[in-house]
Amino acid sequence: MDNNRYKISPLMAFMFVLTLTTILNSYSATAAELETYIVHLNSAKGQGFDQSQDRETWYQSFLPSTTTGGLTDERTMVFAYHNVLTGFAAKMSAEQAKAMETMEGFISARPQRKYSTQTTHTPNFLGLHQNLGFWAGSNYGKGIIIGVLDTGTTPAHPSFNDEGILPPPAKWKGKCDVAGCNNKLIGLRNLTGISEEHFDEDGHGTHTSSTAAGSFVDDANVFGNANGTAVGMAPLAHVAMYKVCTLEDCEESAILAGMDAAVEDGVDVLSLSLGGESLPFYQDGIAVGAFTAMQKGIFVACSAGNSGPFNSSLSNEAPWILTVGASTVDRKISSTVSLGNKALLDGESLFQPKDFSKTLLPLVYPGANGVGNTAWCAEGSLDDVDVKGKVVVCDRGGDVGRIEKGQTVKDAGGVAMILANEATEGSSTIADAHVLPASHIGYKDGVAIKAYINSTTSPLATLMFRGTVIGVESAPEVTSFSSRGPNLASPGILKPDIIGPGVSVLAAWPVSVENNTQTSTTFNMISGTSMSCPHLAGIAALLKASHPDWSPAAIKSAMMTTADQVSLNGRPIEDERELPADVFTIGSGHVNPSKANDPGLVFDIQPDDYIPYLCGLGYTSQQVGIIAKKTVSCSETILEGQLNYPSYVITLASGQNKTYTRTVTNVGEAKSTYTISVTNVHLPPGIILEIRSPALKFTAVNQKVAYDLTFIRDSKAQMNVPYAEGSMAWAYGKYVVRTPFSFKFI
Ligand SMILES: *[C@@H]1O[C@H](CO)[C@@H](O)[C@H](O)[C@H]1NC(C)=O
Ligand SMILES: *[C@@H]1O[C@H](CO)[C@@H](O)[C@H](O)[C@H]1NC(C)=O
Ligand SMILES: *[C@@H]1O[C@H](CO)[C@@H](O)[C@H](O)[C@H]1NC(C)=O
Ligand SMILES: *[C@@H]1O[C@H](CO)[C@@H](O)[C@H](O)[C@H]1NC(C)=O
Ligand SMILES: *[C@@H]1O[C@H](CO)[C@@H](O)[C@H](O)[C@H]1NC(C)=O
Ligand SMILES: *[C@@H]1O[C@H](CO)[C@@H](O)[C@H](O)[C@H]1NC(C)=O
């Protein structure tokens, strides 16, 4: 990707977003139509406001109440920001936004984007055990505050019981907009402005917040499955929920308001299971807000997106964010398809009825007629198909929810559903709370079932429910929906950064999925990078508790350089779409919390180090200023690859060489010497790596040592692929500090 595409004038940038947003929201913005605009003002003018009142008065001056042609100007302030940006969100028309352009101190105004939201067993799977090791050593995240921006949460849920949890630290300034907060759930802010009966109509935020820091709850299960102790990653940490999403959507103005409040309130970690499409960082509210958080020492984890397995499908690509992909855990909720030809095919379903037919039933694939909607079991598509009393095969995809497909089958009189992956989804299956007996199976198994249906005049099948199976040795595997690189907004930074549990994760839920009533202990199993993000946020809280002096970049580096490369079976982590998992899929690898606690060396980055990097992306000084919240003059630029990042993207033409400098900080033993051995360097054919420092010698903790790496592409070597990958690791005693390489050949 060419950096030039970001060298656009401010006016063009404004028009670009306007067009994009209009297309995305698929309505034509007439002059009279009011939209929420995000307005950026010049930071220099915004400095020196001691009283928030002065600032808001200044903001308000951009929205004069005028009367034109007998019509009152309807522009109204939605949010006035104090931390994450100098500016505000206001409802106005495109013409009114344009009218502000001439006002002094104005930088930009653009319609807001819409973002989308994308056990219990997982701590053990990640090597966290009660009273042992890192979990005990980090005091379970005691005293750390995790801010979660989501759909809200459920205060009365036992996952938010505060037994044994101390009051929040004195720095905490947040508050609760509703009753029900305690020492676990210390903050609950409503920033949506939408009327909803409960504080989390959706359930998503209850799930993510309990995954990050839920308290211990015994006998947690769904339909009796996955029974065990439910607990978040940092059970003694505090949770502050910023409700920025409704059942419908997540508005950028509310997300910015949530981050603004979280920074003010004093959170230590932020978890955002939210994302939109790739945009330059100064136009991406999450990137802009996360930068301020990072400047204040707050660690920010975000979901990578659920738009996989397609290339360049990532959200949240900024280097100051930890971008988290989704992988499986070693647990399946088994539902086996038994065919009339005696074949048995393993699938999954969370709903496991005890009394399902043991005898074979008629089996049908309505999609055999070649109609997409029928194959996908879209709503109403089975009305003219005889599925009564039958087991129905539905294909995954077609923009129809997996559970919705089952509802269509049920409505049409079908008795069970076999949900078959399409080719791109490979063997990625999910245990969902289906509304009827079901089995979600992989692509190849689906093809086998369809071939069987073709082979006989009376195809038959039934489902056998085998409950919870632990110890699936191929885990972790990357699931098909996890978004992939390459990074579009900053092609020289490798993303995603890391993967963590995001498939069939059990955590708190506001209502019973069995009967939709509110009961005391309700859980649900859902899937998404939305689920992997709070795992990493919780682990960041543990690391922060055990290393209060580590910067966000140091915490991130510790997680990335120690991430696992192999699954339980000892083989390289696989991609469930039946390909090897490449760096664009797993980034640095699968998080290993205990190793992250003792990484030996870290690649640290100071907030101001990002400024020459942002200037190097071709952004104007003003655009960088929007992100950095200060006056920036882009006199100094660095290439993306010169940021002190714990991974590399190396673009090389034939015969070309490139040199990268990195600086590591010793957080391990004072006297230590890290070396490189041949076994720790992996390079694709035709690439030579020159390391002029064969050893990094340290005599003190926190000592920094810099070194250069030169990558040379042999002009004689024939490169038949556009991309390749590799890695290197510095090693000393038990420490292995690994950094992955992604090569692009041009
Ligand atoms: C959130 O705020 C909006 C607007 O003030 C209000 O209508 C809604 O009821 C609030 N939601 C909850 C759950 O309090
Ligand atoms: C869950 O496990 C607990 C403790 O082992 C047990 O008492 C309880 O009956 C189990 N619940 C279910 C639904 O299996
Ligand atoms: C992107 O997708 C295509 C087609 O699936 C594939 O050939 C290519 O290697 C992928 N990866 C990258 C990094 O472009
Ligand atoms: C089954 O038969 C249909 C129609 O004859 C054909 O289109 C399809 O490819 C066959 N499927 C398999 C898996 O053999
Ligand atoms: C709904 O299901 C839950 C289990 O999740 C059970 O405890 C509760 O009693 C059920 N409520 C009703 C009204 O059936
Ligand atoms: C790297 O490239 C430069 C020219 O771009 C050349 O002068 C230098 O010798 C090369 N170094 C190596 C190690 O190939």
mmCIF file of C-alpha atoms in Angstrom, residues 234-437:
data_model
loop_
_atom_site.group_PDB
_atom_site.id
_atom_site.type_symbol
_atom_site.label_atom_id
_atom_site.label_comp_id
_atom_site.label_asym_id
_atom_site.label_seq_id
_atom_site.Cartn_x
_atom_site.Cartn_y
_atom_site.Cartn_z
ATOM 1 C CA ALA A 234 -8.389 -10.150 36.712
ATOM 2 C CA PRO A 235 -10.879 -11.193 39.426
ATOM 3 C CA LEU A 236 -9.733 -8.641 42.005
ATOM 4 C CA ALA A 237 -9.668 -5.691 39.587
ATOM 5 C CA HIS A 238 -12.425 -3.085 39.484
ATOM 6 C CA VAL A 239 -14.696 -2.598 36.473
ATOM 7 C CA ALA A 240 -16.015 0.702 35.142
ATOM 8 C CA MET A 241 -18.562 0.382 32.339
ATOM 9 C CA TYR A 242 -19.108 3.173 29.826
ATOM 10 C CA LYS A 243 -22.288 2.379 27.931
ATOM 11 C CA VAL A 244 -21.620 3.722 24.438
ATOM 12 C CA CYS A 245 -23.665 1.252 22.403
ATOM 13 C CA THR A 246 -27.343 0.435 22.194
ATOM 14 C CA LEU A 247 -28.975 -2.628 20.706
ATOM 15 C CA GLU A 248 -28.726 -0.876 17.329
ATOM 16 C CA ASP A 249 -25.289 0.643 17.135
ATOM 17 C CA CYS A 250 -22.335 2.398 18.694
ATOM 18 C CA GLU A 251 -21.982 6.063 17.822
ATOM 19 C CA GLU A 252 -18.545 7.609 17.520
ATOM 20 C CA SER A 253 -19.562 10.674 19.552
ATOM 21 C CA ALA A 254 -20.554 8.420 22.467
ATOM 22 C CA ILE A 255 -17.364 6.347 22.178
ATOM 23 C CA LEU A 256 -15.304 9.537 22.344
ATOM 24 C CA ALA A 257 -17.387 10.673 25.342
ATOM 25 C CA GLY A 258 -16.798 7.309 27.023
ATOM 26 C CA MET A 259 -13.040 7.532 26.503
ATOM 27 C CA ASP A 260 -13.062 11.172 27.588
ATOM 28 C CA ALA A 261 -14.771 10.209 30.842
ATOM 29 C CA ALA A 262 -12.596 7.119 31.399
ATOM 30 C CA VAL A 263 -9.397 9.181 31.109
ATOM 31 C CA GLU A 264 -10.816 11.737 33.547
ATOM 32 C CA ASP A 265 -12.075 9.072 35.955
ATOM 33 C CA GLY A 266 -8.676 7.398 36.319
ATOM 34 C CA VAL A 267 -8.948 3.963 34.710
ATOM 35 C CA ASP A 268 -5.719 1.978 34.217
ATOM 36 C CA VAL A 269 -6.768 -0.218 31.309
ATOM 37 C CA LEU A 270 -9.361 0.258 28.570
ATOM 38 C CA SER A 271 -11.082 -2.561 26.718
ATOM 39 C CA LEU A 272 -12.940 -1.742 23.504
ATOM 40 C CA SER A 273 -14.614 -4.647 21.757
ATOM 41 C CA LEU A 274 -15.669 -2.238 19.042
ATOM 42 C CA GLY A 275 -14.451 -1.407 15.595
ATOM 43 C CA GLY A 276 -15.110 0.067 12.212
ATOM 44 C CA GLU A 277 -13.393 -0.048 8.863
ATOM 45 C CA SER A 278 -9.834 1.106 8.370
ATOM 46 C CA LEU A 279 -9.355 4.887 8.217
ATOM 47 C CA PRO A 280 -6.413 7.252 8.664
ATOM 48 C CA PHE A 281 -5.912 7.534 12.417
ATOM 49 C CA TYR A 282 -6.895 11.219 12.686
ATOM 50 C CA GLN A 283 -10.344 10.283 11.339
ATOM 51 C CA ASP A 284 -10.762 7.239 13.560
ATOM 52 C CA GLY A 285 -12.354 8.149 16.908
ATOM 53 C CA ILE A 286 -11.039 5.067 18.690
ATOM 54 C CA ALA A 287 -7.475 5.723 17.497
ATOM 55 C CA VAL A 288 -7.721 9.394 18.516
ATOM 56 C CA GLY A 289 -9.163 8.580 21.947
ATOM 57 C CA ALA A 290 -6.753 5.722 22.568
ATOM 58 C CA PHE A 291 -3.809 8.032 21.902
ATOM 59 C CA THR A 292 -4.821 10.312 24.783
ATOM 60 C CA ALA A 293 -5.349 7.284 27.000
ATOM 61 C CA MET A 294 -1.862 6.004 26.108
ATOM 62 C CA GLN A 295 -0.361 9.457 26.797
ATOM 63 C CA LYS A 296 -1.814 9.171 30.320
ATOM 64 C CA GLY A 297 -0.344 5.700 30.795
ATOM 65 C CA ILE A 298 -3.606 3.842 30.186
ATOM 66 C CA PHE A 299 -3.267 0.530 28.345
ATOM 67 C CA VAL A 300 -5.767 0.127 25.485
ATOM 68 C CA ALA A 301 -6.846 -3.258 24.074
ATOM 69 C CA CYS A 302 -9.187 -3.433 21.061
ATOM 70 C CA SER A 303 -10.745 -6.218 19.052
ATOM 71 C CA ALA A 304 -9.187 -6.886 15.630
ATOM 72 C CA GLY A 305 -12.598 -7.319 13.976
ATOM 73 C CA ASN A 306 -14.783 -10.201 12.815
ATOM 74 C CA SER A 307 -14.349 -9.654 9.081
ATOM 75 C CA GLY A 308 -11.982 -12.553 8.434
ATOM 76 C CA PRO A 309 -10.772 -14.613 6.782
ATOM 77 C CA PHE A 310 -10.297 -11.890 4.178
ATOM 78 C CA ASN A 311 -7.077 -9.950 3.788
ATOM 79 C CA SER A 312 -6.818 -6.443 5.205
ATOM 80 C CA SER A 313 -10.057 -6.765 7.132
ATOM 81 C CA LEU A 314 -8.760 -5.239 10.380
ATOM 82 C CA SER A 315 -10.191 -2.603 12.694
ATOM 83 C CA ASN A 316 -8.063 -0.719 15.210
ATOM 84 C CA GLU A 317 -4.721 -0.726 13.417
ATOM 85 C CA ALA A 318 -2.899 2.002 15.375
ATOM 86 C CA PRO A 319 0.407 1.006 16.976
ATOM 87 C CA TRP A 320 -0.525 2.473 20.393
ATOM 88 C CA ILE A 321 -3.424 -0.025 20.584
ATOM 89 C CA LEU A 322 -3.112 -3.760 21.306
ATOM 90 C CA THR A 323 -5.064 -5.344 18.422
ATOM 91 C CA VAL A 324 -6.427 -8.743 19.397
ATOM 92 C CA GLY A 325 -7.480 -11.603 17.095
ATOM 93 C CA ALA A 326 -9.596 -14.592 18.144
ATOM 94 C CA SER A 327 -8.622 -18.203 18.678
ATOM 95 C CA THR A 328 -10.212 -21.369 20.007
ATOM 96 C CA VAL A 329 -9.798 -22.963 23.426
ATOM 97 C CA ASP A 330 -9.430 -26.663 24.115
ATOM 98 C CA ARG A 331 -13.130 -27.094 24.849
ATOM 99 C CA LYS A 332 -15.899 -28.109 22.489
ATOM 100 C CA ILE A 333 -19.576 -28.590 23.180
ATOM 101 C CA SER A 334 -20.001 -31.630 21.026
ATOM 102 C CA SER A 335 -22.964 -32.354 18.779
ATOM 103 C CA THR A 336 -22.326 -35.217 16.368
ATOM 104 C CA VAL A 337 -24.150 -35.746 13.093
ATOM 105 C CA SER A 338 -25.043 -39.393 12.492
ATOM 106 C CA LEU A 339 -25.914 -40.182 8.863
ATOM 107 C CA GLY A 340 -27.907 -43.034 7.325
ATOM 108 C CA ASN A 341 -24.672 -44.348 5.770
ATOM 109 C CA LYS A 342 -23.274 -44.774 9.314
ATOM 110 C CA ALA A 343 -20.881 -41.845 8.976
ATOM 111 C CA LEU A 344 -20.337 -39.799 12.165
ATOM 112 C CA LEU A 345 -19.276 -36.162 11.806
ATOM 113 C CA ASP A 346 -18.321 -34.051 14.831
ATOM 114 C CA GLY A 347 -19.835 -30.611 15.217
ATOM 115 C CA GLU A 348 -20.838 -28.244 17.987
ATOM 116 C CA SER A 349 -23.915 -26.776 19.660
ATOM 117 C CA LEU A 350 -24.456 -25.215 23.046
ATOM 118 C CA PHE A 351 -28.138 -26.202 23.086
ATOM 119 C CA GLN A 352 -28.139 -29.902 23.884
ATOM 120 C CA PRO A 353 -31.630 -31.353 24.357
ATOM 121 C CA LYS A 354 -31.670 -34.574 26.375
ATOM 122 C CA ASP A 355 -34.605 -36.140 24.545
ATOM 123 C CA PHE A 356 -33.721 -35.759 20.860
ATOM 124 C CA SER A 357 -34.688 -38.563 18.466
ATOM 125 C CA LYS A 358 -32.230 -41.466 18.500
ATOM 126 C CA THR A 359 -33.779 -42.832 15.319
ATOM 127 C CA LEU A 360 -32.752 -41.440 11.965
ATOM 128 C CA LEU A 361 -34.952 -38.700 10.481
ATOM 129 C CA PRO A 362 -35.352 -37.472 6.883
ATOM 130 C CA LEU A 363 -32.493 -35.170 5.873
ATOM 131 C CA VAL A 364 -32.831 -32.314 3.382
ATOM 132 C CA TYR A 365 -30.577 -29.620 1.860
ATOM 133 C CA PRO A 366 -32.938 -26.928 0.556
ATOM 134 C CA GLY A 367 -29.956 -25.117 -1.004
ATOM 135 C CA ALA A 368 -29.525 -27.929 -3.547
ATOM 136 C CA ASN A 369 -31.830 -25.831 -5.762
ATOM 137 C CA GLY A 370 -28.972 -23.337 -6.150
ATOM 138 C CA VAL A 371 -30.801 -20.396 -4.547
ATOM 139 C CA GLY A 372 -28.468 -18.541 -2.152
ATOM 140 C CA ASN A 373 -31.088 -17.399 0.336
ATOM 141 C CA THR A 374 -32.487 -20.910 0.600
ATOM 142 C CA ALA A 375 -29.020 -22.359 1.117
ATOM 143 C CA TRP A 376 -28.405 -19.774 3.856
ATOM 144 C CA CYS A 377 -31.838 -20.414 5.403
ATOM 145 C CA ALA A 378 -32.604 -16.710 5.275
ATOM 146 C CA GLU A 379 -35.845 -15.655 6.929
ATOM 147 C CA GLY A 380 -38.853 -16.784 4.871
ATOM 148 C CA SER A 381 -36.719 -18.710 2.367
ATOM 149 C CA LEU A 382 -38.019 -22.100 3.514
ATOM 150 C CA ASP A 383 -41.705 -21.204 3.306
ATOM 151 C CA ASP A 384 -42.201 -23.216 0.095
ATOM 152 C CA VAL A 385 -39.818 -26.024 0.988
ATOM 153 C CA ASP A 386 -41.013 -29.180 2.702
ATOM 154 C CA VAL A 387 -38.805 -29.361 5.782
ATOM 155 C CA LYS A 388 -41.500 -30.546 8.228
ATOM 156 C CA GLY A 389 -40.147 -33.139 10.618
ATOM 157 C CA LYS A 390 -36.778 -33.079 8.853
ATOM 158 C CA VAL A 391 -33.151 -32.398 9.665
ATOM 159 C CA VAL A 392 -32.260 -29.375 7.523
ATOM 160 C CA VAL A 393 -28.818 -28.473 6.175
ATOM 161 C CA CYS A 394 -28.139 -24.707 6.089
ATOM 162 C CA ASP A 395 -24.981 -23.054 4.799
ATOM 163 C CA ARG A 396 -23.210 -20.534 7.031
ATOM 164 C CA GLY A 397 -22.984 -16.976 5.741
ATOM 165 C CA GLY A 398 -25.136 -14.861 3.458
ATOM 166 C CA ASP A 399 -25.265 -12.223 6.202
ATOM 167 C CA VAL A 400 -27.772 -14.335 8.130
ATOM 168 C CA GLY A 401 -26.997 -14.954 11.811
ATOM 169 C CA ARG A 402 -26.221 -18.535 12.781
ATOM 170 C CA ILE A 403 -28.977 -18.616 15.382
ATOM 171 C CA GLU A 404 -31.411 -16.824 13.036
ATOM 172 C CA LYS A 405 -30.979 -19.640 10.492
ATOM 173 C CA GLY A 406 -32.144 -22.108 13.121
ATOM 174 C CA GLN A 407 -35.164 -19.929 13.862
ATOM 175 C CA THR A 408 -36.081 -20.049 10.139
ATOM 176 C CA VAL A 409 -35.787 -23.837 10.118
ATOM 177 C CA LYS A 410 -37.869 -24.084 13.287
ATOM 178 C CA ASP A 411 -40.541 -21.716 11.933
ATOM 179 C CA ALA A 412 -40.794 -23.811 8.765
ATOM 180 C CA GLY A 413 -41.358 -26.961 10.827
ATOM 181 C CA GLY A 414 -37.864 -28.461 10.658
ATOM 182 C CA VAL A 415 -36.795 -30.444 13.738
ATOM 183 C CA ALA A 416 -33.034 -29.914 13.601
ATOM 184 C CA MET A 417 -30.395 -27.933 11.745
ATOM 185 C CA ILE A 418 -27.005 -28.914 10.423
ATOM 186 C CA LEU A 419 -25.092 -25.655 9.972
ATOM 187 C CA ALA A 420 -22.372 -26.222 7.363
ATOM 188 C CA ASN A 421 -19.391 -23.925 6.877
ATOM 189 C CA GLU A 422 -18.643 -22.412 3.499
ATOM 190 C CA ALA A 423 -15.172 -23.026 2.076
ATOM 191 C CA THR A 424 -13.662 -19.821 3.510
ATOM 192 C CA GLU A 425 -14.605 -20.867 7.053
ATOM 193 C CA GLY A 426 -12.839 -24.217 6.890
ATOM 194 C CA SER A 427 -13.264 -26.185 10.092
ATOM 195 C CA SER A 428 -14.099 -23.218 12.414
ATOM 196 C CA THR A 429 -17.131 -24.241 14.437
ATOM 197 C CA ILE A 430 -18.921 -22.442 17.257
ATOM 198 C CA ALA A 431 -21.077 -23.649 20.154
ATOM 199 C CA ASP A 432 -24.089 -21.346 19.919
ATOM 200 C CA ALA A 433 -27.274 -21.281 21.969
ATOM 201 C CA HIS A 434 -29.408 -22.478 19.061
ATOM 202 C CA VAL A 435 -33.206 -22.398 19.234
ATOM 203 C CA LEU A 436 -33.519 -26.019 18.076
ATOM 204 C CA PRO A 437 -31.349 -29.153 18.061
#
